[in-house]
Amino acid sequence: SQQGEEDPQALSIQEGENATMNCSYKTSINNLQWYRQNSGRGLVHLILIRSNEREKHSGRLRVTLDTSKKSSSLLITASRAADTASYFCATDSSDQAGTALIFGKGTTLSVSS
Amino acid sequence: DTGVSQDPRHKITKRGQNVTFRCDPISEHNRLYWYRQTLGQGPEFLTYFQNEAQLEKSRLLSDRFSAERPKGSFSTLEIQRTEQGDSAMYLCASLPGPQETQYFGPGTRLLVL
């Protein structure tokens, strides 16, 4: 079953604009990860944020985590056409052995030039 | 390229046939996961290995599915008597230890006719 829910399901922006995607989850977590997937391809890891962290940056990416609201956001600044992809958040439940990731349905981002 | 490879990348088969997929994880990673992803959804956990031991299986893994990881290196996922509902992308991921980043392979896309 899906744990996370990304919002919005689809987002269309112009190059240079910022894109914000949100993720909500249900259970207590050890960490939350964001992945990118280009159409028909494998998942590329973007960033991991642990449950005791509130914000993390990596290049043009900024991720926040609010464990009290069980939510996270991914901000992509100064977007490029190459950022066009599906973005997934994934959590590993602190209650679950093996740390299998539980994914949401993803946000499809389209960046036009 | 994440360092995780999967073979084949695409497989078309007729209903009732058996298929086998292979995953080669990053060499020093002792944990290996299999996921299945259908169109428009996020990946869903199938099974997990720590070294050669299969430690967890999802309810999605019916008795037609079997996975192995002999010698704790590469892993195979076999589907017997394939059904049209098995059509999906099968993804493999590896990581060096618990609560670390999972690195995904490019996936094997299966189409059952």
PDB file of C-alpha atoms in Angstrom:
ATOM      1  CA  SER A   1       0.000   0.000   0.000  1.00  0.00           C
ATOM      2  CA  GLN A   2       1.086   3.580  -0.591  1.00  0.00           C
ATOM      3  CA  GLN A   3       2.111   5.526   2.469  1.00  0.00           C
ATOM      4  CA  GLY A   4       3.037   8.856   0.987  1.00  0.00           C
ATOM      5  CA  GLU A   5       0.902  11.215  -0.979  1.00  0.00           C
ATOM      6  CA  GLU A   6       2.563  13.812  -3.185  1.00  0.00           C
ATOM      7  CA  ASP A   7       0.857  17.046  -3.980  1.00  0.00           C
ATOM      8  CA  PRO A   8       0.260  18.258  -6.605  1.00  0.00           C
ATOM      9  CA  GLN A   9      -0.075  15.218  -8.881  1.00  0.00           C
ATOM     10  CA  ALA A  10       1.094  17.327 -11.828  1.00  0.00           C
ATOM     11  CA  LEU A  11       2.890  20.651 -12.107  1.00  0.00           C
ATOM     12  CA  SER A  12       3.703  22.701 -15.203  1.00  0.00           C
ATOM     13  CA  ILE A  13       6.068  25.655 -15.015  1.00  0.00           C
ATOM     14  CA  GLN A  14       8.359  27.769 -17.193  1.00  0.00           C
ATOM     15  CA  GLU A  15      12.135  27.499 -17.149  1.00  0.00           C
ATOM     16  CA  GLY A  16      13.630  29.657 -14.436  1.00  0.00           C
ATOM     17  CA  GLU A  17      10.636  29.353 -12.123  1.00  0.00           C
ATOM     18  CA  ASN A  18      10.721  27.476  -8.826  1.00  0.00           C
ATOM     19  CA  ALA A  19       8.857  24.209  -8.356  1.00  0.00           C
ATOM     20  CA  THR A  20       7.524  23.060  -4.996  1.00  0.00           C
ATOM     21  CA  MET A  21       6.246  19.552  -4.349  1.00  0.00           C
ATOM     22  CA  ASN A  22       4.776  18.325  -1.108  1.00  0.00           C
ATOM     23  CA  CYS A  23       4.637  14.897   0.473  1.00  0.00           C
ATOM     24  CA  SER A  24       2.586  13.627   3.385  1.00  0.00           C
ATOM     25  CA  TYR A  25       3.028  10.281   5.112  1.00  0.00           C
ATOM     26  CA  LYS A  26       1.272   8.280   7.795  1.00  0.00           C
ATOM     27  CA  THR A  27       3.629   6.496  10.185  1.00  0.00           C
ATOM     28  CA  SER A  28       6.734   7.400  12.184  1.00  0.00           C
ATOM     29  CA  ILE A  29       9.847   7.363  10.034  1.00  0.00           C
ATOM     30  CA  ASN A  30      13.619   6.996  10.278  1.00  0.00           C
ATOM     31  CA  ASN A  31      14.242   9.090   7.188  1.00  0.00           C
ATOM     32  CA  LEU A  32      12.583  10.437   4.051  1.00  0.00           C
ATOM     33  CA  GLN A  33      14.104  10.349   0.600  1.00  0.00           C
ATOM     34  CA  TRP A  34      13.246  12.099  -2.649  1.00  0.00           C
ATOM     35  CA  TYR A  35      13.807  10.426  -6.002  1.00  0.00           C
ATOM     36  CA  ARG A  36      13.479  11.533  -9.614  1.00  0.00           C
ATOM     37  CA  GLN A  37      12.357   9.274 -12.429  1.00  0.00           C
ATOM     38  CA  ASN A  38      12.530  10.143 -16.092  1.00  0.00           C
ATOM     39  CA  SER A  39       9.919   8.467 -18.243  1.00  0.00           C
ATOM     40  CA  GLY A  40      10.466   4.718 -18.395  1.00  0.00           C
ATOM     41  CA  ARG A  41      13.750   4.852 -16.524  1.00  0.00           C
ATOM     42  CA  GLY A  42      15.032   3.895 -13.081  1.00  0.00           C
ATOM     43  CA  LEU A  43      14.935   6.098 -10.007  1.00  0.00           C
ATOM     44  CA  VAL A  44      17.685   8.598  -9.288  1.00  0.00           C
ATOM     45  CA  HIS A  45      18.281   9.471  -5.661  1.00  0.00           C
ATOM     46  CA  LEU A  46      18.119  13.192  -4.958  1.00  0.00           C
ATOM     47  CA  ILE A  47      18.333  13.718  -1.228  1.00  0.00           C
ATOM     48  CA  LEU A  48      17.866  11.934   2.108  1.00  0.00           C
ATOM     49  CA  ILE A  49      16.685  13.774   5.207  1.00  0.00           C
ATOM     50  CA  ARG A  50      16.700  12.061   8.571  1.00  0.00           C
ATOM     51  CA  SER A  51      13.878  12.319  11.088  1.00  0.00           C
ATOM     52  CA  ASN A  52      15.953  14.574  13.378  1.00  0.00           C
ATOM     53  CA  GLU A  53      16.705  17.052  10.572  1.00  0.00           C
ATOM     54  CA  ARG A  54      14.420  19.882   9.524  1.00  0.00           C
ATOM     55  CA  GLU A  55      16.013  21.177   6.328  1.00  0.00           C
ATOM     56  CA  LYS A  56      18.607  20.050   3.836  1.00  0.00           C
ATOM     57  CA  HIS A  57      20.101  21.567   0.700  1.00  0.00           C
ATOM     58  CA  SER A  58      21.778  20.036  -2.320  1.00  0.00           C
ATOM     59  CA  GLY A  59      22.573  22.349  -5.228  1.00  0.00           C
ATOM     60  CA  ARG A  60      19.252  23.725  -6.496  1.00  0.00           C
ATOM     61  CA  LEU A  61      17.273  21.415  -4.206  1.00  0.00           C
ATOM     62  CA  ARG A  62      15.903  22.283  -0.799  1.00  0.00           C
ATOM     63  CA  VAL A  63      14.037  19.733   1.288  1.00  0.00           C
ATOM     64  CA  THR A  64      12.169  20.383   4.507  1.00  0.00           C
ATOM     65  CA  LEU A  65      10.753  17.871   6.939  1.00  0.00           C
ATOM     66  CA  ASP A  66       8.071  18.456   9.574  1.00  0.00           C
ATOM     67  CA  THR A  67       7.651  15.272  11.583  1.00  0.00           C
ATOM     68  CA  SER A  68       4.871  16.784  13.712  1.00  0.00           C
ATOM     69  CA  LYS A  69       2.773  17.243  10.562  1.00  0.00           C
ATOM     70  CA  LYS A  70       4.198  14.138   8.869  1.00  0.00           C
ATOM     71  CA  SER A  71       5.033  16.165   5.795  1.00  0.00           C
ATOM     72  CA  SER A  72       7.964  17.137   3.596  1.00  0.00           C
ATOM     73  CA  SER A  73       8.504  19.515   0.722  1.00  0.00           C
ATOM     74  CA  LEU A  74      10.930  19.554  -2.181  1.00  0.00           C
ATOM     75  CA  LEU A  75      11.814  22.894  -3.738  1.00  0.00           C
ATOM     76  CA  ILE A  76      13.655  23.033  -7.043  1.00  0.00           C
ATOM     77  CA  THR A  77      14.922  26.530  -7.735  1.00  0.00           C
ATOM     78  CA  ALA A  78      15.609  28.046 -11.165  1.00  0.00           C
ATOM     79  CA  SER A  79      14.117  25.040 -12.938  1.00  0.00           C
ATOM     80  CA  ARG A  80      15.416  23.770 -16.271  1.00  0.00           C
ATOM     81  CA  ALA A  81      13.829  21.737 -19.028  1.00  0.00           C
ATOM     82  CA  ALA A  82      16.020  18.820 -17.910  1.00  0.00           C
ATOM     83  CA  ASP A  83      14.172  18.807 -14.567  1.00  0.00           C
ATOM     84  CA  THR A  84      11.097  17.450 -16.371  1.00  0.00           C
ATOM     85  CA  ALA A  85      10.422  14.117 -14.648  1.00  0.00           C
ATOM     86  CA  SER A  86       8.330  12.419 -11.981  1.00  0.00           C
ATOM     87  CA  TYR A  87       9.355  13.061  -8.396  1.00  0.00           C
ATOM     88  CA  PHE A  88       8.664  10.605  -5.578  1.00  0.00           C
ATOM     89  CA  CYS A  89       9.027  10.811  -1.852  1.00  0.00           C
ATOM     90  CA  ALA A  90       9.808   7.593  -0.023  1.00  0.00           C
ATOM     91  CA  THR A  91       9.843   6.807   3.657  1.00  0.00           C
ATOM     92  CA  ASP A  92      11.102   3.933   5.729  1.00  0.00           C
ATOM     93  CA  SER A  93       8.947   3.213   8.732  1.00  0.00           C
ATOM     94  CA  SER A  94      10.648   3.083  12.080  1.00  0.00           C
ATOM     95  CA  ASP A  95       8.176   0.302  12.914  1.00  0.00           C
ATOM     96  CA  GLN A  96       9.111  -1.837   9.961  1.00  0.00           C
ATOM     97  CA  ALA A  97      11.981  -4.259   9.830  1.00  0.00           C
ATOM     98  CA  GLY A  98      14.209  -4.208   6.787  1.00  0.00           C
ATOM     99  CA  THR A  99      13.745  -0.511   5.983  1.00  0.00           C
ATOM    100  CA  ALA A 100      11.845  -1.129   2.747  1.00  0.00           C
ATOM    101  CA  LEU A 101      10.890   2.187   1.216  1.00  0.00           C
ATOM    102  CA  ILE A 102       7.247   3.132   0.892  1.00  0.00           C
ATOM    103  CA  PHE A 103       6.587   5.433  -2.046  1.00  0.00           C
ATOM    104  CA  GLY A 104       3.849   7.846  -2.938  1.00  0.00           C
ATOM    105  CA  LYS A 105       2.330   8.105  -6.401  1.00  0.00           C
ATOM    106  CA  GLY A 106       4.624  10.943  -7.392  1.00  0.00           C
ATOM    107  CA  THR A 107       4.405  14.440  -8.821  1.00  0.00           C
ATOM    108  CA  THR A 108       4.877  14.832 -12.561  1.00  0.00           C
ATOM    109  CA  LEU A 109       6.827  18.011 -13.262  1.00  0.00           C
ATOM    110  CA  SER A 110       6.892  19.560 -16.710  1.00  0.00           C
ATOM    111  CA  VAL A 111       9.285  22.450 -17.343  1.00  0.00           C
ATOM    112  CA  SER A 112       8.873  24.243 -20.637  1.00  0.00           C
ATOM    113  CA  SER A 113      11.405  26.528 -22.252  1.00  0.00           C
TER     114      SER A 113
ATOM    115  CA  ASP B   1      24.556   5.315 -13.649  1.00  0.00           C
ATOM    116  CA  THR B   2      24.035   4.349  -9.996  1.00  0.00           C
ATOM    117  CA  GLY B   3      26.249   1.257 -10.125  1.00  0.00           C
ATOM    118  CA  VAL B   4      23.283  -1.123  -9.899  1.00  0.00           C
ATOM    119  CA  SER B   5      22.628  -3.032 -13.109  1.00  0.00           C
ATOM    120  CA  GLN B   6      19.646  -5.069 -14.218  1.00  0.00           C
ATOM    121  CA  ASP B   7      19.194  -7.496 -17.067  1.00  0.00           C
ATOM    122  CA  PRO B   8      17.305  -7.632 -19.317  1.00  0.00           C
ATOM    123  CA  ARG B   9      16.052  -4.071 -19.653  1.00  0.00           C
ATOM    124  CA  HIS B  10      12.946  -5.176 -21.520  1.00  0.00           C
ATOM    125  CA  LYS B  11      11.110  -8.488 -21.706  1.00  0.00           C
ATOM    126  CA  ILE B  12       8.057  -9.419 -23.729  1.00  0.00           C
ATOM    127  CA  THR B  13       6.544 -12.794 -22.998  1.00  0.00           C
ATOM    128  CA  LYS B  14       3.350 -14.714 -23.550  1.00  0.00           C
ATOM    129  CA  ARG B  15       0.987 -15.483 -20.719  1.00  0.00           C
ATOM    130  CA  GLY B  16       1.922 -18.718 -18.979  1.00  0.00           C
ATOM    131  CA  GLN B  17       5.643 -18.492 -19.695  1.00  0.00           C
ATOM    132  CA  ASN B  18       8.317 -18.217 -17.022  1.00  0.00           C
ATOM    133  CA  VAL B  19      10.676 -15.251 -16.877  1.00  0.00           C
ATOM    134  CA  THR B  20      13.801 -14.526 -14.848  1.00  0.00           C
ATOM    135  CA  PHE B  21      15.389 -11.165 -14.139  1.00  0.00           C
ATOM    136  CA  ARG B  22      18.830 -10.468 -12.768  1.00  0.00           C
ATOM    137  CA  CYS B  23      20.113  -7.662 -10.550  1.00  0.00           C
ATOM    138  CA  ASP B  24      23.765  -6.879  -9.847  1.00  0.00           C
ATOM    139  CA  PRO B  25      24.017  -4.558  -6.851  1.00  0.00           C
ATOM    140  CA  ILE B  26      26.881  -2.279  -5.895  1.00  0.00           C
ATOM    141  CA  SER B  27      29.549  -4.732  -4.778  1.00  0.00           C
ATOM    142  CA  GLU B  28      29.974  -3.680  -1.161  1.00  0.00           C
ATOM    143  CA  HIS B  29      26.233  -3.402  -0.500  1.00  0.00           C
ATOM    144  CA  ASN B  30      24.904  -6.253   1.606  1.00  0.00           C
ATOM    145  CA  ARG B  31      21.216  -5.289   1.360  1.00  0.00           C
ATOM    146  CA  LEU B  32      19.186  -5.774  -1.797  1.00  0.00           C
ATOM    147  CA  TYR B  33      15.543  -4.978  -2.469  1.00  0.00           C
ATOM    148  CA  TRP B  34      13.115  -5.778  -5.272  1.00  0.00           C
ATOM    149  CA  TYR B  35      10.231  -3.453  -6.084  1.00  0.00           C
ATOM    150  CA  ARG B  36       7.474  -3.470  -8.689  1.00  0.00           C
ATOM    151  CA  GLN B  37       6.127  -0.341 -10.344  1.00  0.00           C
ATOM    152  CA  THR B  38       2.977  -0.158 -12.441  1.00  0.00           C
ATOM    153  CA  LEU B  39       2.021   2.746 -14.670  1.00  0.00           C
ATOM    154  CA  GLY B  40       1.205   5.921 -12.777  1.00  0.00           C
ATOM    155  CA  GLN B  41       2.165   4.482  -9.408  1.00  0.00           C
ATOM    156  CA  GLY B  42       5.190   4.595  -7.166  1.00  0.00           C
ATOM    157  CA  PRO B  43       7.304   1.475  -6.656  1.00  0.00           C
ATOM    158  CA  GLU B  44       5.964  -1.157  -4.244  1.00  0.00           C
ATOM    159  CA  PHE B  45       8.158  -3.401  -2.128  1.00  0.00           C
ATOM    160  CA  LEU B  46       8.364  -7.079  -3.091  1.00  0.00           C
ATOM    161  CA  THR B  47      11.205  -8.654  -1.140  1.00  0.00           C
ATOM    162  CA  TYR B  48      14.468  -7.949   0.669  1.00  0.00           C
ATOM    163  CA  PHE B  49      17.799  -9.729   1.149  1.00  0.00           C
ATOM    164  CA  GLN B  50      20.534  -9.170   3.641  1.00  0.00           C
ATOM    165  CA  ASN B  51      23.541 -10.950   2.169  1.00  0.00           C
ATOM    166  CA  GLU B  52      22.130 -14.295   0.945  1.00  0.00           C
ATOM    167  CA  ALA B  53      19.236 -14.428   3.402  1.00  0.00           C
ATOM    168  CA  GLN B  54      15.764 -13.451   2.205  1.00  0.00           C
ATOM    169  CA  LEU B  55      14.433 -11.678   5.276  1.00  0.00           C
ATOM    170  CA  GLU B  56      11.116 -10.235   4.197  1.00  0.00           C
ATOM    171  CA  LYS B  57       8.468 -10.773   1.535  1.00  0.00           C
ATOM    172  CA  SER B  58       5.526  -8.578   0.665  1.00  0.00           C
ATOM    173  CA  ARG B  59       2.009  -9.931   0.314  1.00  0.00           C
ATOM    174  CA  LEU B  60       2.387  -8.853  -3.343  1.00  0.00           C
ATOM    175  CA  LEU B  61       4.832 -11.727  -3.811  1.00  0.00           C
ATOM    176  CA  SER B  62       2.533 -14.594  -4.714  1.00  0.00           C
ATOM    177  CA  ASP B  63       3.793 -18.170  -4.808  1.00  0.00           C
ATOM    178  CA  ARG B  64       4.451 -17.742  -8.539  1.00  0.00           C
ATOM    179  CA  PHE B  65       7.302 -15.408  -7.623  1.00  0.00           C
ATOM    180  CA  SER B  66      10.635 -16.569  -6.254  1.00  0.00           C
ATOM    181  CA  ALA B  67      13.799 -14.644  -5.559  1.00  0.00           C
ATOM    182  CA  GLU B  68      17.304 -15.760  -4.725  1.00  0.00           C
ATOM    183  CA  ARG B  69      20.595 -14.198  -3.874  1.00  0.00           C
ATOM    184  CA  PRO B  70      23.177 -16.982  -3.895  1.00  0.00           C
ATOM    185  CA  LYS B  71      26.473 -16.053  -2.270  1.00  0.00           C
ATOM    186  CA  GLY B  72      25.085 -12.669  -1.336  1.00  0.00           C
ATOM    187  CA  SER B  73      26.063 -11.021  -4.604  1.00  0.00           C
ATOM    188  CA  PHE B  74      23.671 -10.806  -7.590  1.00  0.00           C
ATOM    189  CA  SER B  75      20.002 -11.632  -7.221  1.00  0.00           C
ATOM    190  CA  THR B  76      17.410 -13.207  -9.497  1.00  0.00           C
ATOM    191  CA  LEU B  77      13.664 -12.773  -9.525  1.00  0.00           C
ATOM    192  CA  GLU B  78      11.657 -15.462 -11.292  1.00  0.00           C
ATOM    193  CA  ILE B  79       7.998 -15.285 -12.207  1.00  0.00           C
ATOM    194  CA  GLN B  80       6.367 -18.569 -13.132  1.00  0.00           C
ATOM    195  CA  ARG B  81       3.220 -18.901 -15.253  1.00  0.00           C
ATOM    196  CA  THR B  82       3.139 -15.188 -16.004  1.00  0.00           C
ATOM    197  CA  GLU B  83      -0.181 -13.359 -16.082  1.00  0.00           C
ATOM    198  CA  GLN B  84      -1.083 -10.103 -17.803  1.00  0.00           C
ATOM    199  CA  GLY B  85      -1.294  -8.457 -14.389  1.00  0.00           C
ATOM    200  CA  ASP B  86       2.430  -9.103 -13.939  1.00  0.00           C
ATOM    201  CA  SER B  87       3.193  -6.475 -16.596  1.00  0.00           C
ATOM    202  CA  ALA B  88       5.174  -3.808 -14.785  1.00  0.00           C
ATOM    203  CA  MET B  89       8.628  -2.357 -14.245  1.00  0.00           C
ATOM    204  CA  TYR B  90      10.691  -4.485 -11.828  1.00  0.00           C
ATOM    205  CA  LEU B  91      13.261  -2.455  -9.951  1.00  0.00           C
ATOM    206  CA  CYS B  92      16.184  -3.542  -7.861  1.00  0.00           C
ATOM    207  CA  ALA B  93      17.916  -1.418  -5.247  1.00  0.00           C
ATOM    208  CA  SER B  94      20.923  -1.908  -3.005  1.00  0.00           C
ATOM    209  CA  LEU B  95      22.315  -0.171   0.049  1.00  0.00           C
ATOM    210  CA  PRO B  96      25.250  -0.724   2.394  1.00  0.00           C
ATOM    211  CA  GLY B  97      23.307  -0.792   5.662  1.00  0.00           C
ATOM    212  CA  PRO B  98      20.070   0.111   7.390  1.00  0.00           C
ATOM    213  CA  GLN B  99      18.569   3.570   6.995  1.00  0.00           C
ATOM    214  CA  GLU B 100      20.956   4.491   4.196  1.00  0.00           C
ATOM    215  CA  THR B 101      20.274   5.687   0.656  1.00  0.00           C
ATOM    216  CA  GLN B 102      18.862   3.024  -1.641  1.00  0.00           C
ATOM    217  CA  TYR B 103      20.449   3.048  -5.100  1.00  0.00           C
ATOM    218  CA  PHE B 104      18.182   1.823  -7.853  1.00  0.00           C
ATOM    219  CA  GLY B 105      18.988   0.028 -11.069  1.00  0.00           C
ATOM    220  CA  PRO B 106      17.431   1.002 -14.427  1.00  0.00           C
ATOM    221  CA  GLY B 107      14.689  -1.584 -14.069  1.00  0.00           C
ATOM    222  CA  THR B 108      13.352  -4.425 -16.205  1.00  0.00           C
ATOM    223  CA  ARG B 109      10.152  -3.618 -18.041  1.00  0.00           C
ATOM    224  CA  LEU B 110       7.981  -6.717 -18.426  1.00  0.00           C
ATOM    225  CA  LEU B 111       5.087  -6.972 -20.852  1.00  0.00           C
ATOM    226  CA  VAL B 112       2.941 -10.091 -20.705  1.00  0.00           C
ATOM    227  CA  LEU B 113       0.802 -10.615 -23.797  1.00  0.00           C
TER     228      LEU B 113
END
